[in-house]
Short mmCIF file of C-alpha atoms (C1' of nucleotides) in Angstrom, two decimals:
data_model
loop_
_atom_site.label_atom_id
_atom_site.label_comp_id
_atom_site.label_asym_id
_atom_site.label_seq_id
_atom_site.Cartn_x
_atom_site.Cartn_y
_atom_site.Cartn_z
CA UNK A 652 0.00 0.00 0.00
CA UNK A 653 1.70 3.34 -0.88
CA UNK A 654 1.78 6.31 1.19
CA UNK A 655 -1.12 8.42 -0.60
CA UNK A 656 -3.67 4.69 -1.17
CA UNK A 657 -2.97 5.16 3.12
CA UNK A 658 -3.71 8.58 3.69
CA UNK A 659 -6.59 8.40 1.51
CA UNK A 660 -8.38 5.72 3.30
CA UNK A 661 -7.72 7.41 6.54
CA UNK A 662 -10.00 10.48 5.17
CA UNK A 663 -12.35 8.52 3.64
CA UNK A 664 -13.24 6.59 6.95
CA UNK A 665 -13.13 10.38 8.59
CA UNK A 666 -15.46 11.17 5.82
CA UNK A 667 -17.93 8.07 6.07
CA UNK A 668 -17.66 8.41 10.24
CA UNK A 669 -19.09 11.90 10.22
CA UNK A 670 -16.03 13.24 11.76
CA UNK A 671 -15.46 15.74 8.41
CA UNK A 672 -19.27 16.55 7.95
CA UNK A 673 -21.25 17.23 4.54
CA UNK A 674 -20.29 20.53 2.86
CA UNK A 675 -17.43 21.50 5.24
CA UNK A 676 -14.29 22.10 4.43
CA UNK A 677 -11.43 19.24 5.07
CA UNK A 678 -8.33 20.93 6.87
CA UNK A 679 -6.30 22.60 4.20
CA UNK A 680 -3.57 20.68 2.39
CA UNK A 681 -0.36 21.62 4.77
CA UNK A 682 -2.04 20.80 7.97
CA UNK A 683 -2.46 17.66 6.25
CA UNK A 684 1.45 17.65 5.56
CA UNK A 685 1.86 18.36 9.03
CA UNK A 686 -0.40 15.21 10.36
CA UNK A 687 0.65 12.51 7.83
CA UNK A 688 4.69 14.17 8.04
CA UNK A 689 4.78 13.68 4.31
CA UNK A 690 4.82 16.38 1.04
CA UNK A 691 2.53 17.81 -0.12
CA UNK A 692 2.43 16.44 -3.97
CA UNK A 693 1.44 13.17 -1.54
CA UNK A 694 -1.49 14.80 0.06
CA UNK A 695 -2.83 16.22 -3.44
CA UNK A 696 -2.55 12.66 -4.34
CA UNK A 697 -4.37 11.43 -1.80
CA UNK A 698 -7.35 13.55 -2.19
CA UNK A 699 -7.66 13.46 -6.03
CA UNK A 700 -8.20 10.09 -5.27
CA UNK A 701 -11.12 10.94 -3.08
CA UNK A 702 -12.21 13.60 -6.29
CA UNK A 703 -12.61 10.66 -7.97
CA UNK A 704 -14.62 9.02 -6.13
CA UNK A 705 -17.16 11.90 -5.56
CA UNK A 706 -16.38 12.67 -1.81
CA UNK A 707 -14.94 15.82 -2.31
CA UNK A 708 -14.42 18.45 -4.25
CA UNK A 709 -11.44 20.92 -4.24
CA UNK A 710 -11.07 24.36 -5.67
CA UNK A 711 -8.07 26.45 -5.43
CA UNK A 712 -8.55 29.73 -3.31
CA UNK A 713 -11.26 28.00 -1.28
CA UNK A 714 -10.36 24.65 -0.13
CA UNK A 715 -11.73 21.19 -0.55
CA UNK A 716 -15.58 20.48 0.70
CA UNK A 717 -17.07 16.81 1.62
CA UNK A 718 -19.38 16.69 -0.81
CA UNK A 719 -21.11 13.14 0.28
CA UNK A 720 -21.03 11.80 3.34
CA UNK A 721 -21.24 7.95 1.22
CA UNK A 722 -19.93 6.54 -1.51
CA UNK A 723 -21.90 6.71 -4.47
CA UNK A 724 -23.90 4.02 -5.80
CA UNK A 725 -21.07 4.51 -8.48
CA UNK A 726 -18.91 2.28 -5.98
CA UNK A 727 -20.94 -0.74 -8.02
CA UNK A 728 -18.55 -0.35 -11.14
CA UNK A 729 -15.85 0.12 -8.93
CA UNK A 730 -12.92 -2.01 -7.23
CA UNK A 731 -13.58 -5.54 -6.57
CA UNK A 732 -17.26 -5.31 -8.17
CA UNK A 733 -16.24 -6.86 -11.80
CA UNK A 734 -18.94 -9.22 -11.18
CA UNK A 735 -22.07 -7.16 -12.59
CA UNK A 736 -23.77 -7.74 -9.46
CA UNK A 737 -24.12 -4.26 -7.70
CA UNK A 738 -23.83 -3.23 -4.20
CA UNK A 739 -27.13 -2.79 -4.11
CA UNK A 740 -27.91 -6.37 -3.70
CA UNK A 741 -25.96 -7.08 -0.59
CA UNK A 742 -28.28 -8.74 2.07
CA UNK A 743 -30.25 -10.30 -0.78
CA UNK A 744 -29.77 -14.32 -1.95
CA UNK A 745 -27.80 -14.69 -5.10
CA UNK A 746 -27.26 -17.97 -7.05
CA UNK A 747 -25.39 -18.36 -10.26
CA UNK A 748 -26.28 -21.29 -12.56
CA UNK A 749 -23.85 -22.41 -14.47
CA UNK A 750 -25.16 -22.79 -18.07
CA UNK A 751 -21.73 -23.90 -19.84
CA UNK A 752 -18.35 -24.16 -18.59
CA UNK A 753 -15.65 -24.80 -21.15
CA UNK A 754 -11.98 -24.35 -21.95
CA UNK A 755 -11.66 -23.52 -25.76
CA UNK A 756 -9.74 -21.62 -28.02
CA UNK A 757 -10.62 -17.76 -28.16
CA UNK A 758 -12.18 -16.12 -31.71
CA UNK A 759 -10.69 -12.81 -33.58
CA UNK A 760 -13.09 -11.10 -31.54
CA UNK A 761 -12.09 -12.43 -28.24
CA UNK A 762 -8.22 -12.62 -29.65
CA UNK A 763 -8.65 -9.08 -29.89
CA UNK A 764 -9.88 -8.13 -26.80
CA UNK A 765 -8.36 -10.50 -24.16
CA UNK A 766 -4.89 -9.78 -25.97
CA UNK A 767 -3.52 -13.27 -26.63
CA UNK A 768 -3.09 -15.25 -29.82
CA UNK A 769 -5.81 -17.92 -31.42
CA UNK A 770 -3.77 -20.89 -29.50
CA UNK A 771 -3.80 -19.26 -26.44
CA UNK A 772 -6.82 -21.27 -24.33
CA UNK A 773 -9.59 -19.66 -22.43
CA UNK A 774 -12.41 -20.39 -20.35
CA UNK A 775 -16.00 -19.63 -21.84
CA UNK A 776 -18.34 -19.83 -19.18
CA UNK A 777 -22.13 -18.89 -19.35
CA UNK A 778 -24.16 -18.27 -16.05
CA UNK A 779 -27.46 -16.97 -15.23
CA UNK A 780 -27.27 -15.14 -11.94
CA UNK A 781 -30.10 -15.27 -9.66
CA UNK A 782 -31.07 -12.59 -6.92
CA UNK A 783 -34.08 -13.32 -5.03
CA UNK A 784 -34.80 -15.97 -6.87
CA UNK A 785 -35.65 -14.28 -9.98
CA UNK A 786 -33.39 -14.27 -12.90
CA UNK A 787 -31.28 -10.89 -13.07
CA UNK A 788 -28.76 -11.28 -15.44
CA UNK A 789 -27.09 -13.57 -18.18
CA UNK A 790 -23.58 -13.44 -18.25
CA UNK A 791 -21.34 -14.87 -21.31
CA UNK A 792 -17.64 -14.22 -19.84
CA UNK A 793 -14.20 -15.27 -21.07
CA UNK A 794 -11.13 -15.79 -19.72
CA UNK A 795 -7.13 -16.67 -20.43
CA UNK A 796 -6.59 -19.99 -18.95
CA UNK A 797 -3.44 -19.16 -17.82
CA UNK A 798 -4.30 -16.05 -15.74
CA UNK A 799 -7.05 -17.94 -13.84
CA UNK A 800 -5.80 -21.23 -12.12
CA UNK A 801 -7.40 -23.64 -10.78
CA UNK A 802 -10.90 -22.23 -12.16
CA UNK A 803 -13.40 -24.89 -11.41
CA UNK A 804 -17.17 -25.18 -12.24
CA UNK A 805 -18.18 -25.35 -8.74
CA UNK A 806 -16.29 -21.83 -8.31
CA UNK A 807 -18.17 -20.60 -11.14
CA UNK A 808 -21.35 -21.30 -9.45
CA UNK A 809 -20.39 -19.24 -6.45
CA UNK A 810 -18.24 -16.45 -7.23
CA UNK A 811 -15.46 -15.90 -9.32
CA UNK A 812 -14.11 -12.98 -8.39
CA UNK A 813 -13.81 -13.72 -4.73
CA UNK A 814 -11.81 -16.45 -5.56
CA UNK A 815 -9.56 -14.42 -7.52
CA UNK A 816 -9.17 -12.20 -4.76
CA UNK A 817 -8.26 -15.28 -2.62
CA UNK A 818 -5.25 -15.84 -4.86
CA UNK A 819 -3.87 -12.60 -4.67
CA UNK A 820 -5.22 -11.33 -8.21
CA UNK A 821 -5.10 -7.49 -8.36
CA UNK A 822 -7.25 -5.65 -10.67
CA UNK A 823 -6.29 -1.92 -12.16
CA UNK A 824 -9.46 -1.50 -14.09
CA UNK A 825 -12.18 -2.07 -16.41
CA UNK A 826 -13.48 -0.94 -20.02
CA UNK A 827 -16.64 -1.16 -20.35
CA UNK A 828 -19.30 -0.66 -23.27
CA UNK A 829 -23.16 0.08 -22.00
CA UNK A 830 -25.82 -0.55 -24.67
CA UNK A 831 -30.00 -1.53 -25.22
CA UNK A 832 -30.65 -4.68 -27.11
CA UNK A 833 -34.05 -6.13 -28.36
CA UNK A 834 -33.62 -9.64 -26.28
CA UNK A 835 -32.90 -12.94 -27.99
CA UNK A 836 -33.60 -16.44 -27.54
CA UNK A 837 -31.31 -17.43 -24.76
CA UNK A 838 -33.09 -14.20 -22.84
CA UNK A 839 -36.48 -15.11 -23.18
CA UNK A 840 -35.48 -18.11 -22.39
CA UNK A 841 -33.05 -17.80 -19.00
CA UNK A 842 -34.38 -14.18 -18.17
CA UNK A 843 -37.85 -15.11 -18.29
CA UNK A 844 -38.55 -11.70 -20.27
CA UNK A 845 -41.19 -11.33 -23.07
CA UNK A 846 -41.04 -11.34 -26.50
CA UNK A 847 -41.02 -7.37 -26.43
CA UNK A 848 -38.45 -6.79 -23.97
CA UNK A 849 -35.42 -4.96 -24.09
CA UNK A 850 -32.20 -6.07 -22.13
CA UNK A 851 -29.58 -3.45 -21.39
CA UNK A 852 -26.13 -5.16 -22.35
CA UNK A 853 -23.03 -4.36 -20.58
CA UNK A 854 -19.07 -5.73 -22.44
CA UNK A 855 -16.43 -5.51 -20.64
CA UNK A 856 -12.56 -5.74 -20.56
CA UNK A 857 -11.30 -6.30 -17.28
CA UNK A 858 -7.52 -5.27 -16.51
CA UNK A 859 -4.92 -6.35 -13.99
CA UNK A 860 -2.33 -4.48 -12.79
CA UNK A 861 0.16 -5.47 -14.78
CA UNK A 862 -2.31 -4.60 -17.51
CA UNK A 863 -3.27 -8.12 -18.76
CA UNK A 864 -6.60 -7.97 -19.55
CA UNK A 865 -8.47 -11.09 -18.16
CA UNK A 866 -11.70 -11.10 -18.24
CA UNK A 867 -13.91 -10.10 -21.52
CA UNK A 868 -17.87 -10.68 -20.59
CA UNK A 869 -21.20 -9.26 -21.95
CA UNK A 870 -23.86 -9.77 -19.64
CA UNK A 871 -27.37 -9.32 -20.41
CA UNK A 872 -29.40 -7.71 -17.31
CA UNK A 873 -33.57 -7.39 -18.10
CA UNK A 874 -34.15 -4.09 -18.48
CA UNK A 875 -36.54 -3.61 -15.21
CA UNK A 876 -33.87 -4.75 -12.86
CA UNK A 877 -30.51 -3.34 -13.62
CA UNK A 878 -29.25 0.17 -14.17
CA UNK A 879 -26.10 1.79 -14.73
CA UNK A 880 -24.47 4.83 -12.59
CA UNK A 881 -21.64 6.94 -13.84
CA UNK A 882 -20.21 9.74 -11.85
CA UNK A 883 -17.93 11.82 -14.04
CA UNK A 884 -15.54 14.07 -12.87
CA UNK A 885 -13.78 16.92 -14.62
CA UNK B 292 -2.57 25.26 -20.49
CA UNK B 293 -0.94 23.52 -18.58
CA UNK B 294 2.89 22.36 -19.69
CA UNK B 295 1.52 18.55 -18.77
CA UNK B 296 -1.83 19.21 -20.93
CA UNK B 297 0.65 20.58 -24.07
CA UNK B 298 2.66 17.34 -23.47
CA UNK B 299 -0.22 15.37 -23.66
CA UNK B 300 -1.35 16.82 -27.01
CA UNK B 301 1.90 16.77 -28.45
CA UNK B 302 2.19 12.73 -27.75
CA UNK B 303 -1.75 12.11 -28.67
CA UNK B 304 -1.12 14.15 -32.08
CA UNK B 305 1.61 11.34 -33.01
CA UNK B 306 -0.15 8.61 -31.71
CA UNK B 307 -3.19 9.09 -33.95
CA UNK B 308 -0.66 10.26 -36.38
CA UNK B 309 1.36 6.84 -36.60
CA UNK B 310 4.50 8.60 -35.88
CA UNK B 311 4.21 6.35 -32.86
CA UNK B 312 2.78 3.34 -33.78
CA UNK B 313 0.20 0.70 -32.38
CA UNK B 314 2.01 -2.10 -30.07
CA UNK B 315 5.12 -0.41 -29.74
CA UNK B 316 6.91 1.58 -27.04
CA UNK B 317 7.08 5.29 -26.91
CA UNK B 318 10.25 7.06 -25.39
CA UNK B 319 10.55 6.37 -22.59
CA UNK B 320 10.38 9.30 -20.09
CA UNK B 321 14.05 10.24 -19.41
CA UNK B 322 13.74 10.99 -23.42
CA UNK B 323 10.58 12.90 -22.73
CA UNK B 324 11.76 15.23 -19.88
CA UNK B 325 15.15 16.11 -22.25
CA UNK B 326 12.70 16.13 -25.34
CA UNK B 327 10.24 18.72 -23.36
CA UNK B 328 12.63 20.14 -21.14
CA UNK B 329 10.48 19.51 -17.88
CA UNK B 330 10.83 17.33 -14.96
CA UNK B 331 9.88 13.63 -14.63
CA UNK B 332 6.60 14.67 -12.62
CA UNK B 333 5.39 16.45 -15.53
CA UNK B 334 5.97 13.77 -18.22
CA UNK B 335 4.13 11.50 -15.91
CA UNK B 336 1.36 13.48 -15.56
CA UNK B 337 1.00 13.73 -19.11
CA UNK B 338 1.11 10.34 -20.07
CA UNK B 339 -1.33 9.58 -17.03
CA UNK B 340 -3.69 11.59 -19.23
CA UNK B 341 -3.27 8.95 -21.90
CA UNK B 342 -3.78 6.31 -19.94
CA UNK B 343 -7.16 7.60 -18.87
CA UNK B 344 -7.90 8.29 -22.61
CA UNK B 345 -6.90 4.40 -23.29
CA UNK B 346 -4.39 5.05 -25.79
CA UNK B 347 -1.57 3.74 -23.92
CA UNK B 348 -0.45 1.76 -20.84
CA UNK B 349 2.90 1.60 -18.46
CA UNK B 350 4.59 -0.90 -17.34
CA UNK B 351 6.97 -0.93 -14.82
CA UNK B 352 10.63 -2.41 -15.84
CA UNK B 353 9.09 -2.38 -19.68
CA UNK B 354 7.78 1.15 -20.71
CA UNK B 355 4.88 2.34 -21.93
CA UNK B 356 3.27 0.86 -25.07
CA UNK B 357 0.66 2.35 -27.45
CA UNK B 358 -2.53 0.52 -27.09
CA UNK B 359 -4.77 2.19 -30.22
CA UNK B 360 -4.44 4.40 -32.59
CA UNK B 361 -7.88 6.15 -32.25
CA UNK B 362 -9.70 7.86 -29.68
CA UNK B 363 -12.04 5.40 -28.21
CA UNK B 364 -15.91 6.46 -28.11
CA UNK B 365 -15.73 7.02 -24.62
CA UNK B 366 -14.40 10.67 -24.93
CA UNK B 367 -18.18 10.74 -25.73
CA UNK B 368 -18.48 10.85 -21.87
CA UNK B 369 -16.50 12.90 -20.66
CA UNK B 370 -15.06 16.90 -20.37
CA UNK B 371 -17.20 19.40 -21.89
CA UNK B 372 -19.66 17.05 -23.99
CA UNK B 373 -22.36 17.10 -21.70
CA UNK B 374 -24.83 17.81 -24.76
CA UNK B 375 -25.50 14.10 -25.18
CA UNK B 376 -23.52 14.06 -28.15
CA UNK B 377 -20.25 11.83 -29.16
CA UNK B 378 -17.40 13.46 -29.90
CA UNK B 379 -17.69 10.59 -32.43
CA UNK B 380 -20.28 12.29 -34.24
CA UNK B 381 -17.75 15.39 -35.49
CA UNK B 382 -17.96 16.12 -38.98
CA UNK B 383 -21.33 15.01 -39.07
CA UNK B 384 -24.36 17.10 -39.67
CA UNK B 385 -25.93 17.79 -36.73
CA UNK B 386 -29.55 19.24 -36.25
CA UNK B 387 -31.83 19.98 -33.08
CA UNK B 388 -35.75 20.00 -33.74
CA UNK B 389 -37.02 22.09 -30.63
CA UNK B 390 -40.10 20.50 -29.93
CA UNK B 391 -41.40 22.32 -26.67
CA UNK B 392 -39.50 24.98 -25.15
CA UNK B 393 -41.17 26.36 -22.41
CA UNK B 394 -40.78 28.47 -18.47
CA UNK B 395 -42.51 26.24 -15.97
CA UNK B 396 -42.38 25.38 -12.13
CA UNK B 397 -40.82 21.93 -11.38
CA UNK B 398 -42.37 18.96 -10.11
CA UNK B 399 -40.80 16.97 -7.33
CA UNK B 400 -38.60 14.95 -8.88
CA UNK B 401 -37.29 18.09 -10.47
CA UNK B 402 -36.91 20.05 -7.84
CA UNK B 403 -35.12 17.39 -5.97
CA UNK B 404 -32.34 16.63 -8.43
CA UNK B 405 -31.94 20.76 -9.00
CA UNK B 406 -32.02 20.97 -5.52
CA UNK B 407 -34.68 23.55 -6.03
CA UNK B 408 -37.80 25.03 -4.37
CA UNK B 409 -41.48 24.06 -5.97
CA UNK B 410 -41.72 28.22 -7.30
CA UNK B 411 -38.19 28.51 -8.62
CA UNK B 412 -38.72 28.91 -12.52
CA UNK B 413 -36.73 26.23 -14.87
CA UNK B 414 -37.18 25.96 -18.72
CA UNK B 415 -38.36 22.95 -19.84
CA UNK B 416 -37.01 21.73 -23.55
CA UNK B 417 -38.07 18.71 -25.45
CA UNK B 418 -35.23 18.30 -28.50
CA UNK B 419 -34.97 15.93 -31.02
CA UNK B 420 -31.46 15.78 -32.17
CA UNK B 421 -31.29 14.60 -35.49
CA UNK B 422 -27.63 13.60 -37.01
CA UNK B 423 -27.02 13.49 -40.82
CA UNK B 424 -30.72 13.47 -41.37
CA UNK B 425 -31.33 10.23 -39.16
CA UNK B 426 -33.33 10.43 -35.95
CA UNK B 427 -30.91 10.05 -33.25
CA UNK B 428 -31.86 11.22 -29.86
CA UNK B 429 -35.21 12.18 -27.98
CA UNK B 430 -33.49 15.37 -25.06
CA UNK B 431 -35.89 16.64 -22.54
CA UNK B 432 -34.03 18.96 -20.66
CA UNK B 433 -35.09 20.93 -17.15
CA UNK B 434 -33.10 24.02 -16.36
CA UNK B 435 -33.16 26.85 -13.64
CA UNK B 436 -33.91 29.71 -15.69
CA UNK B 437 -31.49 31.98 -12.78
CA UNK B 438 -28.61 29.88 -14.06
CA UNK B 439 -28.98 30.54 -17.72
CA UNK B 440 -29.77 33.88 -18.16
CA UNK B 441 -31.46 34.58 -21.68
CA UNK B 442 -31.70 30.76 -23.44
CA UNK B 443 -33.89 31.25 -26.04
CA UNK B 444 -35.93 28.97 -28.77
CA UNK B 445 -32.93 29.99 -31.15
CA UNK B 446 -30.12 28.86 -29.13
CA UNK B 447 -31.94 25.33 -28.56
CA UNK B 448 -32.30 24.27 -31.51
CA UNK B 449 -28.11 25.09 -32.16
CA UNK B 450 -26.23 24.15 -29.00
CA UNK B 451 -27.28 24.96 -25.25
CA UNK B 452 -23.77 23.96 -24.06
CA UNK B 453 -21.56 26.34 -26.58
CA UNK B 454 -23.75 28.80 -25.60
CA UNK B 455 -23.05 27.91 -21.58
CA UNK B 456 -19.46 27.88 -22.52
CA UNK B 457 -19.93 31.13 -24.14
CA UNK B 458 -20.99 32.94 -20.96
CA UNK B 459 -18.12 31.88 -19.08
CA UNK B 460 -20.08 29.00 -17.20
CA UNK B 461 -18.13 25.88 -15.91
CA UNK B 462 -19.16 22.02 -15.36
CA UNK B 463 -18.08 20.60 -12.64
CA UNK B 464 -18.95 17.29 -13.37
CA UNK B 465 -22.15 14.99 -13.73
CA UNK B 466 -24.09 12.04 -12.23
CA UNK B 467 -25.37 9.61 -14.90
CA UNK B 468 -27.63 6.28 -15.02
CA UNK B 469 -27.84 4.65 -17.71
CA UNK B 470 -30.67 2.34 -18.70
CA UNK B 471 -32.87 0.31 -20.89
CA UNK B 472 -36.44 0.88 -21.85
CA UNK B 473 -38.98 -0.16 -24.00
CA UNK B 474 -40.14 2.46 -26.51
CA UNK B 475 -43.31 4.98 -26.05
CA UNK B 476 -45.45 6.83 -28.33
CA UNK B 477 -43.02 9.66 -28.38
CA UNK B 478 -39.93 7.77 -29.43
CA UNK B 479 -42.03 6.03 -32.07
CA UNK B 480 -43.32 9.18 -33.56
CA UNK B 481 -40.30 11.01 -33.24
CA UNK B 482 -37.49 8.14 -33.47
CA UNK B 483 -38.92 6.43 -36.27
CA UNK B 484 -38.17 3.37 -34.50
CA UNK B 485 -40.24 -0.07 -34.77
CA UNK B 486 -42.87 -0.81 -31.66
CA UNK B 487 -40.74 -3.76 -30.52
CA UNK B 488 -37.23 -1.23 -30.57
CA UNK B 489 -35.69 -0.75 -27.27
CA UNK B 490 -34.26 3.04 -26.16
CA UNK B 491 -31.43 3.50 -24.18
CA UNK B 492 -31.97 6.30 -21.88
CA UNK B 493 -29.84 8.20 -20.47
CA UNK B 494 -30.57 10.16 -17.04
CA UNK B 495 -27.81 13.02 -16.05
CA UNK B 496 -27.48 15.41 -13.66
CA UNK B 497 -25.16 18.27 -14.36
CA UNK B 498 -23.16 20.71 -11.62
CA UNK B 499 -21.65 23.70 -11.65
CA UNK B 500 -17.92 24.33 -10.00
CA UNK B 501 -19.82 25.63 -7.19
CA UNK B 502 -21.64 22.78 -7.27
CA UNK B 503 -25.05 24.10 -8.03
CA UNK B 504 -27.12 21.61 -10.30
CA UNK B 505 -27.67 23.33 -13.21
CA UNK B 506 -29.16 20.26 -15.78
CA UNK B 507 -31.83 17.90 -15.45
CA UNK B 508 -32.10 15.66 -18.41
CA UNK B 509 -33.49 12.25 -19.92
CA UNK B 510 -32.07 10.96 -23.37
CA UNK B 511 -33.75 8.38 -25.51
CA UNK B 512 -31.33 6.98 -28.01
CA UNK B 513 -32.20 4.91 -30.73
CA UNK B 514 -30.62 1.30 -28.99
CA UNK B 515 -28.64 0.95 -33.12
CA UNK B 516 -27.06 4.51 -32.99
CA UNK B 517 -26.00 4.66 -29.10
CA UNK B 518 -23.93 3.14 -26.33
CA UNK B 519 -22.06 4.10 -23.85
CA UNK B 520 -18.70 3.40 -22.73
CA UNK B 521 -17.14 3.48 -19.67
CA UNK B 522 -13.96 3.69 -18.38
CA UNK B 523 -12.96 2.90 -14.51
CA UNK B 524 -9.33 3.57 -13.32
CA UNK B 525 -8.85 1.99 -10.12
"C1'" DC C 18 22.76 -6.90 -14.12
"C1'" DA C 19 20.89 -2.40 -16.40
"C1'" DG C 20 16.78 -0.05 -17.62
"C1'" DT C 21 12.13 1.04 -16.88
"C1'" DG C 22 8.20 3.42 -14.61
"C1'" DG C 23 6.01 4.43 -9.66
"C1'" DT C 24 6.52 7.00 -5.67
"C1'" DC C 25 8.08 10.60 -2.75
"C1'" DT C 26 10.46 14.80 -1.13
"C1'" DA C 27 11.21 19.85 0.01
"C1'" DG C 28 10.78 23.49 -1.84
"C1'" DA C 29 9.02 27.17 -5.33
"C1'" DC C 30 5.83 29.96 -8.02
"C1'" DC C 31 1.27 30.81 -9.66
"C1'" DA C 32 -4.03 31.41 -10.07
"C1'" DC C 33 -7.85 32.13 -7.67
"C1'" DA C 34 -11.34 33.42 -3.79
"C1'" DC C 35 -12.32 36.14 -0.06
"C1'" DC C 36 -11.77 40.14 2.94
"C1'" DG D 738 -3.24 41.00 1.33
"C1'" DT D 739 -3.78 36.42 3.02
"C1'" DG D 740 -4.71 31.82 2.35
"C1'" DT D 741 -6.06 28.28 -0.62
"C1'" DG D 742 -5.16 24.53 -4.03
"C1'" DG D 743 -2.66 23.61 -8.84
"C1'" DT D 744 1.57 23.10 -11.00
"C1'" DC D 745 6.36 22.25 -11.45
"C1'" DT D 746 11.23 21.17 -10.32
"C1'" DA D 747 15.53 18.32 -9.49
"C1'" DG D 748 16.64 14.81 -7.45
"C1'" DA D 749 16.13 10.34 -4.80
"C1'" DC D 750 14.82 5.59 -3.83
"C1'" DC D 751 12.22 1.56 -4.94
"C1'" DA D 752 9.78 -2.35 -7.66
"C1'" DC D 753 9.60 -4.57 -11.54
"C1'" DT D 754 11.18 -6.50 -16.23
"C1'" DG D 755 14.33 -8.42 -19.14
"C1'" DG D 756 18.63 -10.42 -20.45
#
DNA sequence: CAGTGGTCTAGACCACACC
DNA sequence: GTGTGGTCTAGACCACTGG
């Protein structure tokens, strides 16, 4: 953990605790030097990360204001949520079923995306994930076999990302591409929507931090039970 | 401008150019900083910009390597283009159809996300933005008239946001969500699109630096000329 | 091993907001 | 003017990659 990923969290927990209220100002950037005894280039870093994440908001003659005393619903395309599921459904029963689980050899399309060549194996798994027991989502996600061992169907069916945080994967980011789609066969026929229903379809490239990509995925979400929340800062 | 913002530019112009082409490295930053006569910091900073933009990656103990060649879509999302608008769309003909334009007092839901009271004025706009003659976008648009002094009929049907610019007013930033619908009698009549098309729609809330909301908006794209992409740094 | 980018420092100057 | 954050420097050390 560097110095600034540190000082960050420290002032996000003051921020989430109530101890820095809403619209107040934080204490200025050199008491900060003088608390954390590091420079201030550190500091700036610290809280651009918090910019980012739409807890504050700085302006130069003024200071920087808390600006939400919670992290946005954003925080669902964030950090270790890769998995499509949002935040919003912690408390609530979720089931994946696994619909195929495969290791094959990746397409131009996939070749393309995942970065590896057409002899390079992946994983093509298809799961419909459950919340509530009613069908939320259908996801179609691929993977380099190399970058994932030890990937088993019965992990699959649980979650796959919190057993890739088990091993000690670390993830820098994702691309992602957020579009409407008249649904298809495999909808109406996992997501239990009619004929007439749209499905809002999310692709994405997931990076480590070496900059791998490992995961490319579309998943299918019924329109009446998924949104998407952007927060952009300039 | 900043000296890291020129440096930025000057690398982006020969990416897209070729001068630095796709896959391979670009100087590495000890070249840069005698190149552009500027510190280490700065170069990183620039090229940090890059990254964001998804045109190149670092790697520690390798360099940094071009990734495309071509501004991804996403720009679409991001800086000053709040009008709903890709940058993708440049060169095209664009036109605005004002369909209502209008003073009114806000309903709840309006005068929560302004953060306004139930008699503070807003103009209410109703656009169909048409691009090289094809239906592309349904806008309905709530304002606080107090925050853009003298819009007019005129200026809607051109560009609300060069005119914004015009009068010296900055963004801070927005809140998005992004979702799937099916498609009403508006978008059928106005859209041209089939009973059984899908809309993506776009909801957006747009502040001010001083963090006043100054943009209330749903978008209804046609699902075949609109996504959406997304970038997350972590 | 040498070379790369990531982090961090201690200071400086500047642009901007408020009084 | 005073105080704020934004930028920038010149150098340092470290972590990682590759041979």
């Amino acid at each position: 953990m560097t110095k600034y990923e540190y000082i960050a969290d420290v002032i996000r927990k003051r921020i989430l605790s109530g101890e820095y209220p809403e619209n107040t100002l934080i204490p200025n950037q050199i008491e900060l030097v003088e608390e954390f005894n590091v420079s201030r280039m550190t500091i700036k870093k610290a809280i651009n990360i918090l910019m980012m994440e739409g807890l504050v908001y700085s302006q130069r003659g003024l200071g920087t204001t808390v600006l939400n005393n919670q992290l946005p619903e954003r925080s669902a395309t964030l950090a270790t949520d890769y998995s499509g599921l949002t935040k919003g459904l912690e408390g609530k029963e979720i089931q994946s079923n696994v619909i195929k689980f495969d290791v094959t050899f990746p397409n131009e399309l996939t070749q393309e995306k995942l970065k590896i060549s057409s002899h390079h194996p992946v994983y093509e798994i298809i799961r419909l994930r459950i919340v509530d027991e009613e069908p939320y989502a259908l996801e179609h996600t691929l993977m380099p076999v190399d970058l994932v061992p030890g990937l088993t169907k019965e992990i699959a069916s649980h979650s796959i990302y919190s057993y890739l945080e088990q091993i000690g994967i670390e993830f820098a980011g994702a691309h992602r591409n957020i579009h409407a789609d008249k649904s298809n066969e495999l909808d109406h026929q996992y997501l239990e929507c009619a004929i007439t229903d749209p499905v809002l379809e999310v692709e994405q490239v997931v990076y480590l931090k070496n900059s791998r990509p490992i995961e490319f995925s579309r998943s299918r979400n019924r329109y009446d039970k998924k949104s998407y929340t952007v927060l952009d800062v300039m």
